[in-house]
Coordinates of C-alpha atoms in Angstrom, one line a residue:
M857 CA 59.8 73.4 102.5
H858 CA 59.2 76.7 100.8
P859 CA 62.5 78.2 99.5
M860 CA 62.1 81.3 101.5
L861 CA 61.4 79.3 104.6
T862 CA 64.5 77.2 104.0
I863 CA 66.7 80.4 104.0
A864 CA 64.9 81.6 107.2
V865 CA 65.6 78.2 108.9
K866 CA 69.3 78.5 107.8
A867 CA 69.5 82.0 109.3
A868 CA 67.8 81.0 112.5
R869 CA 70.1 78.0 113.0
R870 CA 73.1 80.3 112.5
A871 CA 71.9 82.7 115.1
G872 CA 71.0 79.8 117.4
N873 CA 74.6 78.5 117.2
L874 CA 76.0 81.8 118.2
I875 CA 73.6 82.0 121.1
H876 CA 74.2 78.5 122.3
R877 CA 78.0 79.0 122.3
A878 CA 77.7 82.3 124.2
A879 CA 75.5 80.7 126.9
D880 CA 78.7 79.0 128.2
N881 CA 80.4 82.4 128.8
L882 CA 77.7 84.7 130.2
D883 CA 80.1 86.4 132.6
H884 CA 82.2 87.7 129.7
L885 CA 79.4 89.3 127.7
T886 CA 79.0 93.0 127.1
V887 CA 75.5 94.0 128.1
T888 CA 73.8 97.4 127.5
K889 CA 70.6 98.6 129.2
K890 CA 68.2 100.1 126.7
S891 CA 65.5 101.0 129.2
H892 CA 64.0 99.8 132.4
S893 CA 64.3 95.9 132.4
D894 CA 65.2 95.9 128.7
Y895 CA 68.7 94.8 127.9
V896 CA 70.8 94.0 124.8
S897 CA 74.0 92.0 124.6
E898 CA 76.7 91.6 122.0
V899 CA 75.1 88.2 121.3
D900 CA 71.8 89.9 120.3
R901 CA 73.7 92.1 117.9
A902 CA 75.9 89.2 116.5
A903 CA 72.9 87.0 116.1
E904 CA 70.9 89.7 114.3
Q905 CA 73.7 90.4 111.9
A906 CA 74.1 86.7 111.1
I907 CA 70.4 86.5 110.3
I908 CA 70.3 89.7 108.2
T909 CA 73.4 88.6 106.3
T910 CA 72.0 85.2 105.5
L911 CA 68.6 86.6 104.4
L912 CA 70.1 89.4 102.2
D913 CA 72.6 87.2 100.6
A914 CA 69.7 85.1 99.3
Y915 CA 67.2 88.1 98.8
P916 CA 69.2 91.3 98.5
N917 CA 66.2 93.4 97.6
H918 CA 64.1 92.4 100.5
A919 CA 63.5 94.8 103.5
I920 CA 64.3 94.2 107.1
L921 CA 62.6 95.1 110.3
A922 CA 64.8 94.0 113.2
E923 CA 64.7 94.6 117.0
E924 CA 68.2 96.0 117.4
S925 CA 69.0 97.6 114.0
G926 CA 65.5 98.7 113.1
A927 CA 64.1 99.1 109.6
R928 CA 66.1 99.1 106.3
G929 CA 65.1 98.8 102.7
D930 CA 61.8 99.3 100.8
S931 CA 60.2 96.2 99.4
E932 CA 56.9 94.2 99.3
Y933 CA 58.9 91.6 101.2
V934 CA 59.8 92.4 104.8
W935 CA 61.7 90.1 107.2
I936 CA 60.7 90.7 110.8
I937 CA 63.5 89.6 113.1
D938 CA 64.0 89.1 116.8
P939 CA 67.5 87.6 117.1
L940 CA 67.1 86.6 120.8
D941 CA 63.6 86.8 122.3
G942 CA 64.1 86.4 126.0
T943 CA 67.3 88.3 126.5
T944 CA 66.8 88.7 130.2
N945 CA 66.3 84.9 130.6
F946 CA 69.4 84.3 128.5
L947 CA 71.6 86.7 130.6
H948 CA 70.5 84.9 133.8
G949 CA 71.1 81.4 132.4
F950 CA 67.4 80.7 132.4
Q951 CA 66.9 78.5 129.3
Q952 CA 63.8 80.0 127.9
Y953 CA 64.6 82.0 124.8
A954 CA 64.5 81.7 121.1
V955 CA 65.2 83.2 117.6
S956 CA 62.2 84.5 115.8
I957 CA 62.0 85.3 112.1
A958 CA 58.9 86.0 110.0
L959 CA 58.4 87.2 106.4
Q960 CA 55.6 89.6 105.5
H961 CA 54.6 89.9 101.8
N962 CA 52.4 92.9 101.0
G963 CA 51.5 93.2 104.7
V964 CA 50.5 89.5 105.0
L965 CA 52.5 87.0 107.1
T966 CA 53.7 84.2 104.9
Q967 CA 56.7 82.4 106.5
A968 CA 57.6 81.8 110.1
V969 CA 60.5 80.3 112.1
I970 CA 61.0 80.1 115.9
Y971 CA 64.1 78.2 116.9
D972 CA 64.9 77.2 120.5
P973 CA 68.6 76.6 120.6
T974 CA 68.5 75.1 124.1
K975 CA 66.2 72.2 123.0
N976 CA 67.0 72.2 119.3
D977 CA 63.3 72.7 118.7
L978 CA 62.5 74.2 115.2
F979 CA 59.0 75.6 114.8
T980 CA 58.1 76.5 111.2
A981 CA 55.1 77.6 109.1
T982 CA 54.2 78.6 105.6
R983 CA 50.9 80.3 105.0
G984 CA 48.4 77.8 103.7
S985 CA 50.7 74.8 104.3
G986 CA 50.4 74.2 108.1
A987 CA 52.8 74.6 111.1
Y988 CA 55.4 72.1 112.2
I989 CA 57.9 71.4 115.0
N990 CA 60.9 69.4 113.7
D991 CA 58.8 68.1 110.7
R992 CA 55.9 67.0 112.9
R993 CA 52.6 68.7 112.2
L994 CA 51.3 71.1 114.9
R995 CA 47.7 71.5 116.0
V996 CA 46.3 73.8 118.7
S997 CA 44.7 72.1 121.7
K998 CA 41.2 70.7 121.7
R999 CA 40.1 71.8 125.1
I1000 CA 36.7 73.6 125.0
E1001 CA 36.3 75.0 128.5
L1002 CA 38.5 77.8 129.8
A1003 CA 38.3 76.3 133.3
D1004 CA 40.4 73.3 132.0
C1005 CA 42.9 75.4 130.2
L1006 CA 46.6 76.4 130.8
I1007 CA 47.2 80.0 129.5
G1008 CA 50.4 81.7 128.9
T1009 CA 51.0 85.4 129.5
G1010 CA 53.7 88.0 129.8
F1011 CA 54.0 90.7 132.4
P1012 CA 54.5 94.4 131.5
Y1013 CA 58.2 95.1 132.1
T1014 CA 59.1 98.5 130.5
K1015 CA 55.9 100.5 130.2
F1016 CA 53.3 100.4 132.9
E1017 CA 50.5 102.7 131.7
Y1018 CA 48.1 99.6 131.4
L1019 CA 49.4 97.8 134.5
D1020 CA 46.1 98.2 136.4
A1021 CA 44.1 96.9 133.5
Y1022 CA 46.5 94.0 133.0
M1023 CA 46.4 93.1 136.7
N1024 CA 42.6 93.0 136.6
I1025 CA 42.7 90.7 133.6
L1026 CA 45.3 88.5 135.3
R1027 CA 43.2 88.2 138.4
D1028 CA 40.1 87.1 136.5
M1029 CA 42.2 84.7 134.3
M1030 CA 43.6 83.1 137.5
Q1031 CA 40.1 82.4 138.8
K1032 CA 38.7 81.1 135.5
T1033 CA 41.5 78.8 134.2
S1034 CA 43.4 75.8 135.3
G1035 CA 46.6 77.8 135.5
L1036 CA 48.7 80.7 134.2
R1037 CA 52.4 80.7 133.1
R1038 CA 54.9 83.4 132.4
P1039 CA 58.3 82.0 131.3
G1040 CA 59.5 85.2 129.6
S1041 CA 59.6 84.7 125.9
A1042 CA 56.6 85.6 123.9
A1043 CA 57.9 83.9 120.8
L1044 CA 58.1 80.6 122.6
D1045 CA 54.8 81.2 124.3
L1046 CA 53.1 81.6 121.0
A1047 CA 54.9 78.5 119.6
Y1048 CA 53.7 76.5 122.5
T1049 CA 50.2 77.7 121.9
A1050 CA 50.4 76.5 118.3
A1051 CA 51.7 73.2 119.6
G1052 CA 48.9 72.8 122.1
R1053 CA 51.1 73.0 125.1
Y1054 CA 49.2 76.1 126.1
D1055 CA 45.5 76.5 125.2
G1056 CA 45.9 80.3 124.9
F1057 CA 48.0 83.3 125.4
F1058 CA 47.6 87.1 126.1
E1059 CA 49.8 90.0 126.6
I1060 CA 49.9 93.8 126.3
G1061 CA 52.6 96.0 124.7
L1062 CA 54.5 93.6 122.5
K1063 CA 56.5 94.5 119.4
P1064 CA 56.1 93.1 115.9
W1065 CA 59.3 91.0 116.1
D1066 CA 58.1 89.4 119.3
I1067 CA 54.9 88.0 117.8
A1068 CA 55.0 87.9 114.0
A1069 CA 56.3 84.4 113.6
G1070 CA 54.3 83.0 116.5
C1071 CA 51.0 84.4 115.2
L1072 CA 51.4 82.7 111.8
L1073 CA 52.3 79.4 113.6
I1074 CA 49.1 79.6 115.6
T1075 CA 46.8 80.3 112.7
E1076 CA 48.4 77.6 110.6
A1077 CA 47.9 75.2 113.5
G1078 CA 44.2 75.9 113.5
G1079 CA 44.1 78.7 116.1
L1080 CA 42.9 82.3 116.3
V1081 CA 44.9 85.5 116.9
G1082 CA 43.6 88.9 117.5
D1083 CA 44.0 92.1 119.6
M1084 CA 42.2 92.4 122.9
Q1085 CA 39.0 92.9 121.1
G1086 CA 39.6 90.1 118.7
N1087 CA 40.5 92.3 115.8
D1088 CA 43.4 92.0 113.4
T1089 CA 45.4 95.0 114.5
F1090 CA 47.7 93.0 116.9
L1091 CA 50.9 93.6 115.0
K1092 CA 50.3 97.3 115.1
S1093 CA 49.0 97.6 118.7
G1094 CA 51.2 94.9 120.3
N1095 CA 48.2 93.8 122.3
L1096 CA 47.5 90.2 121.7
C1097 CA 45.1 87.3 122.5
A1098 CA 45.5 83.9 120.9
G1099 CA 44.2 80.4 121.4
N1100 CA 42.2 77.6 120.0
P1101 CA 38.9 78.8 118.6
K1102 CA 36.8 77.8 121.6
V1103 CA 39.2 79.2 124.2
F1104 CA 39.9 82.4 122.2
A1105 CA 36.3 83.5 122.4
Q1106 CA 36.2 82.8 126.2
M1107 CA 39.4 84.7 126.9
L1108 CA 38.1 87.7 125.0
Q1109 CA 35.0 87.7 127.3
V1110 CA 37.2 87.7 130.4
I1111 CA 39.4 90.5 129.0
A1112 CA 36.5 92.8 127.7
P1113 CA 35.4 94.3 131.1
H1114 CA 38.9 95.5 131.8
L1115 CA 39.8 97.2 128.6
T1116 CA 40.5 100.9 129.1
E1117 CA 39.8 103.5 126.5
G1118 CA 43.5 103.6 125.8
L1119 CA 43.7 99.9 125.2
K1120 CA 40.6 100.1 122.9
S1121 CA 42.0 103.0 120.9
S1122 CA 45.4 101.3 120.5
N1123 CA 43.5 98.3 119.0
S1124 CA 41.9 100.5 116.4

């Protein structure tokens, strides 16, 4: 395992332990509402601090981009952190949430960790070295027809300017796939796509910390990732389509007729 990935795994497990312990005392947590349907708990903040401390102890000159505390530092190395992806699930005792940590070097994703503390599943990837779950190699699914595929997605929940476009895409995907799922953690959705549990995934309006680690997992597992037009601006735009190579192309065809000018420009 790459030394930087080893440190990221250490950080993810520390955060996961905090989250796992807190899950037994949900009624006692302090929770703040950031915006409509967007919450942060004291666990998010504690987990994020544990991650940052672990990373900066090992690499004090690296920069940080974290969901709760924002950006700090200036370096060619940037750690992109979501300490608890799926906070709403966590606060309801719905066990679908994860820690997500990625490393970007000169703008290129190079390391990724997604840790599910409820199942003790550890998804990891190093650029050029493949993706793994608990030391077992990951590969995207081999299905070639969209009609046979299970596709993950995420509903808009804070900003609704593209809701009509999303609902049109959702309607067509429902009719042209074997099924759609929306468990509520984009990080795990992407990890599941890398593992072949989903054949593809799409969502609008995500943040870099939601998707950075998962996107590297997918590409290292043999899949493709792009924005809603298949381009590489997904980290900037937050609009994402991913899947195995055959399914990715078919998903883009379903999505294309429903892209508004706003969605197209946000992809550029």
